[in-house]
Amino acid sequence: MNRFILDGTKYRILAAQSGKAREAKNYDGDTATGQARDEVTGLPLWSVDLVLATDTETDTVRVKFPAAVSPDFVNLKPVTVEGLRATVVRERVYFAAASVTAAPANSKGDA
């Protein structure tokens, strides 16, 4: 397993969905066993689809993050992401962050 910390200042980060973040599921093998929790804080884990955009390209990724309650997002509006990281497991990339929140109204979507 390889982990990478990403420089979020290189991207404009936008919500790729409207409404509340989805519960990140905990799995026992192939069976979902409820909502996953952060191993350090014990907070519930949520997931949200985000657009990472540069001047020349965009990509949509699903990011898991801990929060006491599910935040609300507005499609294609900026979000603030702290501690964005990618983990590679068996040729798949999983994204996680320390936090993801809707950005203030005057933000340009920078992390």
mmCIF file of N, CA, C and O in Angstrom, residues 19-80:
data_model
loop_
_atom_site.group_PDB
_atom_site.id
_atom_site.type_symbol
_atom_site.label_atom_id
_atom_site.label_comp_id
_atom_site.label_asym_id
_atom_site.label_seq_id
_atom_site.Cartn_x
_atom_site.Cartn_y
_atom_site.Cartn_z
ATOM 1 N N GLY A 19 -26.456 18.434 -1.815
ATOM 2 C CA GLY A 19 -27.053 17.751 -0.671
ATOM 3 C C GLY A 19 -26.000 17.275 0.305
ATOM 4 O O GLY A 19 -24.840 17.659 0.248
ATOM 5 N N LYS A 20 -26.438 16.429 1.207
ATOM 6 C CA LYS A 20 -25.565 15.936 2.260
ATOM 7 C C LYS A 20 -24.576 14.899 1.725
ATOM 8 O O LYS A 20 -24.861 14.192 0.766
ATOM 9 N N ALA A 21 -23.421 14.813 2.389
ATOM 10 C CA ALA A 21 -22.454 13.762 2.080
ATOM 11 C C ALA A 21 -23.081 12.408 2.421
ATOM 12 O O ALA A 21 -23.966 12.312 3.281
ATOM 13 N N ARG A 22 -22.634 11.366 1.741
ATOM 14 C CA ARG A 22 -23.137 10.006 1.989
ATOM 15 C C ARG A 22 -22.359 9.347 3.127
ATOM 16 O O ARG A 22 -21.177 9.630 3.321
ATOM 17 N N GLU A 23 -23.025 8.448 3.838
ATOM 18 C CA GLU A 23 -22.324 7.655 4.849
ATOM 19 C C GLU A 23 -21.295 6.774 4.160
ATOM 20 O O GLU A 23 -21.603 6.121 3.164
ATOM 21 N N ALA A 24 -20.076 6.753 4.682
ATOM 22 C CA ALA A 24 -19.068 5.805 4.210
ATOM 23 C C ALA A 24 -19.345 4.492 4.926
ATOM 24 O O ALA A 24 -19.465 4.454 6.156
ATOM 25 N N LYS A 25 -19.503 3.441 4.189
ATOM 26 C CA LYS A 25 -19.896 2.151 4.762
ATOM 27 C C LYS A 25 -18.697 1.403 5.335
ATOM 28 O O LYS A 25 -17.591 1.469 4.812
ATOM 29 N N ASN A 26 -18.951 0.688 6.406
ATOM 30 C CA ASN A 26 -17.977 -0.227 6.988
ATOM 31 C C ASN A 26 -18.269 -1.606 6.415
ATOM 32 O O ASN A 26 -19.429 -1.997 6.314
ATOM 33 N N TYR A 27 -17.243 -2.322 6.018
ATOM 34 C CA TYR A 27 -17.446 -3.632 5.408
ATOM 35 C C TYR A 27 -16.753 -4.730 6.199
ATOM 36 O O TYR A 27 -15.648 -4.550 6.703
ATOM 37 N N ASP A 28 -17.448 -5.859 6.303
ATOM 38 C CA ASP A 28 -16.875 -7.088 6.833
ATOM 39 C C ASP A 28 -16.879 -8.052 5.659
ATOM 40 O O ASP A 28 -17.922 -8.623 5.326
ATOM 41 N N GLY A 29 -15.745 -8.138 4.965
ATOM 42 C CA GLY A 29 -15.723 -8.889 3.713
ATOM 43 C C GLY A 29 -16.522 -8.120 2.675
ATOM 44 O O GLY A 29 -16.273 -6.951 2.432
ATOM 45 N N ASP A 30 -17.532 -8.742 2.090
ATOM 46 C CA ASP A 30 -18.381 -8.108 1.084
ATOM 47 C C ASP A 30 -19.669 -7.533 1.660
ATOM 48 O O ASP A 30 -20.496 -7.007 0.931
ATOM 49 N N THR A 31 -19.856 -7.627 2.973
ATOM 50 C CA THR A 31 -21.103 -7.218 3.593
ATOM 51 C C THR A 31 -20.955 -5.877 4.319
ATOM 52 O O THR A 31 -20.076 -5.721 5.168
ATOM 53 N N ALA A 32 -21.819 -4.904 3.983
ATOM 54 C CA ALA A 32 -21.825 -3.619 4.676
ATOM 55 C C ALA A 32 -22.390 -3.830 6.078
ATOM 56 O O ALA A 32 -23.423 -4.468 6.250
ATOM 57 N N THR A 33 -21.682 -3.308 7.081
ATOM 58 C CA THR A 33 -22.087 -3.521 8.471
ATOM 59 C C THR A 33 -22.385 -2.209 9.196
ATOM 60 O O THR A 33 -22.221 -2.113 10.392
ATOM 61 N N GLY A 34 -22.786 -1.176 8.458
ATOM 62 C CA GLY A 34 -23.094 0.110 9.074
ATOM 63 C C GLY A 34 -22.107 1.175 8.638
ATOM 64 O O GLY A 34 -21.296 0.979 7.738
ATOM 65 N N GLN A 35 -22.173 2.323 9.302
ATOM 66 C CA GLN A 35 -21.314 3.441 8.929
ATOM 67 C C GLN A 35 -19.910 3.260 9.489
ATOM 68 O O GLN A 35 -19.732 2.905 10.656
ATOM 69 N N ALA A 36 -18.918 3.525 8.647
ATOM 70 C CA ALA A 36 -17.515 3.444 9.068
ATOM 71 C C ALA A 36 -17.194 4.606 10.008
ATOM 72 O O ALA A 36 -17.844 5.652 9.969
ATOM 73 N N ARG A 37 -16.183 4.410 10.844
ATOM 74 C CA ARG A 37 -15.741 5.442 11.779
ATOM 75 C C ARG A 37 -14.244 5.655 11.630
ATOM 76 O O ARG A 37 -13.509 4.737 11.288
ATOM 77 N N ASP A 38 -13.825 6.894 11.892
ATOM 78 C CA ASP A 38 -12.410 7.229 11.845
ATOM 79 C C ASP A 38 -11.678 6.488 12.955
ATOM 80 O O ASP A 38 -12.126 6.497 14.111
ATOM 81 N N GLU A 39 -10.558 5.859 12.625
ATOM 82 C CA GLU A 39 -9.816 5.056 13.602
ATOM 83 C C GLU A 39 -9.209 5.897 14.721
ATOM 84 O O GLU A 39 -9.030 5.417 15.834
ATOM 85 N N VAL A 40 -8.886 7.169 14.444
ATOM 86 C CA VAL A 40 -8.248 8.026 15.440
ATOM 87 C C VAL A 40 -9.272 8.762 16.292
ATOM 88 O O VAL A 40 -9.216 8.722 17.519
ATOM 89 N N THR A 41 -10.238 9.433 15.645
ATOM 90 C CA THR A 41 -11.185 10.285 16.382
ATOM 91 C C THR A 41 -12.461 9.570 16.788
ATOM 92 O O THR A 41 -13.166 10.024 17.676
ATOM 93 N N GLY A 42 -12.777 8.469 16.107
ATOM 94 C CA GLY A 42 -14.040 7.777 16.358
ATOM 95 C C GLY A 42 -15.233 8.448 15.694
ATOM 96 O O GLY A 42 -16.363 7.977 15.814
ATOM 97 N N LEU A 43 -15.009 9.567 14.981
ATOM 98 C CA LEU A 43 -16.107 10.263 14.299
ATOM 99 C C LEU A 43 -16.620 9.437 13.123
ATOM 100 O O LEU A 43 -15.861 8.670 12.513
ATOM 101 N N PRO A 44 -17.890 9.606 12.759
ATOM 102 C CA PRO A 44 -18.416 8.924 11.579
ATOM 103 C C PRO A 44 -17.674 9.381 10.324
ATOM 104 O O PRO A 44 -17.236 10.527 10.233
ATOM 105 N N LEU A 45 -17.533 8.461 9.354
ATOM 106 C CA LEU A 45 -16.924 8.793 8.075
ATOM 107 C C LEU A 45 -18.004 9.041 7.041
ATOM 108 O O LEU A 45 -19.023 8.344 7.011
ATOM 109 N N TRP A 46 -17.771 10.039 6.197
ATOM 110 C CA TRP A 46 -18.675 10.433 5.132
ATOM 111 C C TRP A 46 -17.915 10.410 3.822
ATOM 112 O O TRP A 46 -16.683 10.448 3.815
ATOM 113 N N SER A 47 -18.630 10.374 2.708
ATOM 114 C CA SER A 47 -17.960 10.488 1.408
ATOM 115 C C SER A 47 -18.704 11.489 0.544
ATOM 116 O O SER A 47 -19.924 11.624 0.629
ATOM 117 N N VAL A 48 -17.926 12.195 -0.270
ATOM 118 C CA VAL A 48 -18.471 13.202 -1.176
ATOM 119 C C VAL A 48 -17.690 13.134 -2.481
ATOM 120 O O VAL A 48 -16.494 12.863 -2.473
ATOM 121 N N ASP A 49 -18.383 13.360 -3.594
ATOM 122 C CA ASP A 49 -17.723 13.425 -4.890
ATOM 123 C C ASP A 49 -17.272 14.866 -5.120
ATOM 124 O O ASP A 49 -18.050 15.804 -4.943
ATOM 125 N N LEU A 50 -15.997 15.019 -5.500
ATOM 126 C CA LEU A 50 -15.409 16.330 -5.715
ATOM 127 C C LEU A 50 -14.788 16.419 -7.101
ATOM 128 O O LEU A 50 -14.296 15.419 -7.630
ATOM 129 N N VAL A 51 -14.797 17.612 -7.661
ATOM 130 C CA VAL A 51 -14.098 17.898 -8.913
ATOM 131 C C VAL A 51 -12.787 18.570 -8.544
ATOM 132 O O VAL A 51 -12.778 19.588 -7.838
ATOM 133 N N LEU A 52 -11.676 17.989 -9.000
ATOM 134 C CA LEU A 52 -10.359 18.604 -8.854
ATOM 135 C C LEU A 52 -10.023 19.211 -10.206
ATOM 136 O O LEU A 52 -9.936 18.492 -11.200
ATOM 137 N N ALA A 53 -9.849 20.527 -10.263
ATOM 138 C CA ALA A 53 -9.660 21.202 -11.550
ATOM 139 C C ALA A 53 -8.390 22.023 -11.552
ATOM 140 O O ALA A 53 -8.060 22.695 -10.569
ATOM 141 N N THR A 54 -7.668 21.952 -12.675
ATOM 142 C CA THR A 54 -6.551 22.851 -12.948
ATOM 143 C C THR A 54 -6.970 23.690 -14.152
ATOM 144 O O THR A 54 -8.093 23.577 -14.632
ATOM 145 N N ASP A 55 -6.055 24.480 -14.657
ATOM 146 C CA ASP A 55 -6.368 25.280 -15.843
ATOM 147 C C ASP A 55 -6.572 24.417 -17.080
ATOM 148 O O ASP A 55 -7.227 24.842 -18.033
ATOM 149 N N THR A 56 -6.029 23.197 -17.085
ATOM 150 C CA THR A 56 -6.061 22.380 -18.297
ATOM 151 C C THR A 56 -6.801 21.051 -18.166
ATOM 152 O O THR A 56 -7.087 20.424 -19.178
ATOM 153 N N GLU A 57 -7.097 20.611 -16.958
ATOM 154 C CA GLU A 57 -7.772 19.331 -16.816
ATOM 155 C C GLU A 57 -8.619 19.260 -15.561
ATOM 156 O O GLU A 57 -8.439 20.042 -14.637
ATOM 157 N N THR A 58 -9.562 18.319 -15.551
ATOM 158 C CA THR A 58 -10.406 18.079 -14.382
ATOM 159 C C THR A 58 -10.499 16.582 -14.141
ATOM 160 O O THR A 58 -10.332 15.770 -15.050
ATOM 161 N N ASP A 59 -10.785 16.230 -12.902
ATOM 162 C CA ASP A 59 -11.022 14.841 -12.546
ATOM 163 C C ASP A 59 -12.038 14.840 -11.418
ATOM 164 O O ASP A 59 -12.075 15.748 -10.590
ATOM 165 N N THR A 60 -12.885 13.837 -11.386
ATOM 166 C CA THR A 60 -13.855 13.690 -10.311
ATOM 167 C C THR A 60 -13.422 12.518 -9.442
ATOM 168 O O THR A 60 -13.124 11.438 -9.956
ATOM 169 N N VAL A 61 -13.360 12.753 -8.134
ATOM 170 C CA VAL A 61 -12.923 11.723 -7.196
ATOM 171 C C VAL A 61 -13.898 11.663 -6.026
ATOM 172 O O VAL A 61 -14.563 12.644 -5.710
ATOM 173 N N ARG A 62 -13.981 10.509 -5.400
ATOM 174 C CA ARG A 62 -14.768 10.344 -4.170
ATOM 175 C C ARG A 62 -13.794 10.418 -3.002
ATOM 176 O O ARG A 62 -12.782 9.721 -2.982
ATOM 177 N N VAL A 63 -14.117 11.276 -2.019
ATOM 178 C CA VAL A 63 -13.239 11.515 -0.884
ATOM 179 C C VAL A 63 -13.967 11.168 0.405
ATOM 180 O O VAL A 63 -15.089 11.627 0.633
ATOM 181 N N LYS A 64 -13.320 10.365 1.260
ATOM 182 C CA LYS A 64 -13.863 10.051 2.588
ATOM 183 C C LYS A 64 -13.253 11.002 3.607
ATOM 184 O O LYS A 64 -12.075 11.360 3.515
ATOM 185 N N PHE A 65 -14.071 11.370 4.617
ATOM 186 C CA PHE A 65 -13.596 12.289 5.648
ATOM 187 C C PHE A 65 -14.429 12.121 6.907
ATOM 188 O O PHE A 65 -15.600 11.744 6.837
ATOM 189 N N PRO A 66 -13.840 12.409 8.087
ATOM 190 C CA PRO A 66 -14.595 12.334 9.335
ATOM 191 C C PRO A 66 -15.302 13.650 9.645
ATOM 192 O O PRO A 66 -14.792 14.727 9.345
ATOM 193 N N ALA A 67 -16.490 13.562 10.213
ATOM 194 C CA ALA A 67 -17.233 14.748 10.683
ATOM 195 C C ALA A 67 -18.338 14.271 11.616
ATOM 196 O O ALA A 67 -18.880 13.174 11.441
ATOM 197 N N ALA A 68 -18.663 15.087 12.593
ATOM 198 C CA ALA A 68 -19.712 14.730 13.545
ATOM 199 C C ALA A 68 -21.066 14.581 12.863
ATOM 200 O O ALA A 68 -21.849 13.702 13.206
ATOM 201 N N VAL A 69 -21.341 15.461 11.884
ATOM 202 C CA VAL A 69 -22.587 15.400 11.114
ATOM 203 C C VAL A 69 -22.260 15.549 9.634
ATOM 204 O O VAL A 69 -21.232 16.105 9.270
ATOM 205 N N SER A 70 -23.161 15.091 8.795
ATOM 206 C CA SER A 70 -22.963 15.187 7.350
ATOM 207 C C SER A 70 -23.121 16.630 6.888
ATOM 208 O O SER A 70 -24.170 17.226 7.073
ATOM 209 N N PRO A 71 -22.076 17.209 6.282
ATOM 210 C CA PRO A 71 -22.219 18.567 5.767
ATOM 211 C C PRO A 71 -23.036 18.601 4.481
ATOM 212 O O PRO A 71 -23.158 17.592 3.790
ATOM 213 N N ASP A 72 -23.590 19.773 4.191
ATOM 214 C CA ASP A 72 -24.330 19.998 2.948
ATOM 215 C C ASP A 72 -23.404 20.596 1.905
ATOM 216 O O ASP A 72 -22.568 21.447 2.222
ATOM 217 N N PHE A 73 -23.580 20.177 0.651
ATOM 218 C CA PHE A 73 -22.792 20.701 -0.460
ATOM 219 C C PHE A 73 -23.727 21.163 -1.565
ATOM 220 O O PHE A 73 -24.848 20.672 -1.683
ATOM 221 N N VAL A 74 -23.240 22.103 -2.366
ATOM 222 C CA VAL A 74 -23.984 22.592 -3.528
ATOM 223 C C VAL A 74 -23.158 22.242 -4.759
ATOM 224 O O VAL A 74 -21.967 22.573 -4.831
ATOM 225 N N ASN A 75 -23.789 21.578 -5.733
ATOM 226 C CA ASN A 75 -23.097 21.121 -6.933
ATOM 227 C C ASN A 75 -22.327 22.261 -7.606
ATOM 228 O O ASN A 75 -22.860 23.344 -7.823
ATOM 229 N N LEU A 76 -21.065 21.988 -7.896
ATOM 230 C CA LEU A 76 -20.133 22.893 -8.582
ATOM 231 C C LEU A 76 -19.822 24.171 -7.811
ATOM 232 O O LEU A 76 -19.346 25.150 -8.376
ATOM 233 N N LYS A 77 -20.043 24.135 -6.498
ATOM 234 C CA LYS A 77 -19.634 25.243 -5.634
ATOM 235 C C LYS A 77 -18.352 24.832 -4.909
ATOM 236 O O LYS A 77 -18.117 23.645 -4.642
ATOM 237 N N PRO A 78 -17.494 25.809 -4.562
ATOM 238 C CA PRO A 78 -16.213 25.492 -3.923
ATOM 239 C C PRO A 78 -16.377 24.792 -2.582
ATOM 240 O O PRO A 78 -17.349 25.009 -1.857
ATOM 241 N N VAL A 79 -15.390 23.945 -2.279
ATOM 242 C CA VAL A 79 -15.278 23.305 -0.971
ATOM 243 C C VAL A 79 -13.870 23.536 -0.447
ATOM 244 O O VAL A 79 -12.946 23.819 -1.213
ATOM 245 N N THR A 80 -13.725 23.427 0.857
ATOM 246 C CA THR A 80 -12.414 23.509 1.497
ATOM 247 C C THR A 80 -12.028 22.104 1.940
ATOM 248 O O THR A 80 -12.816 21.430 2.614
#
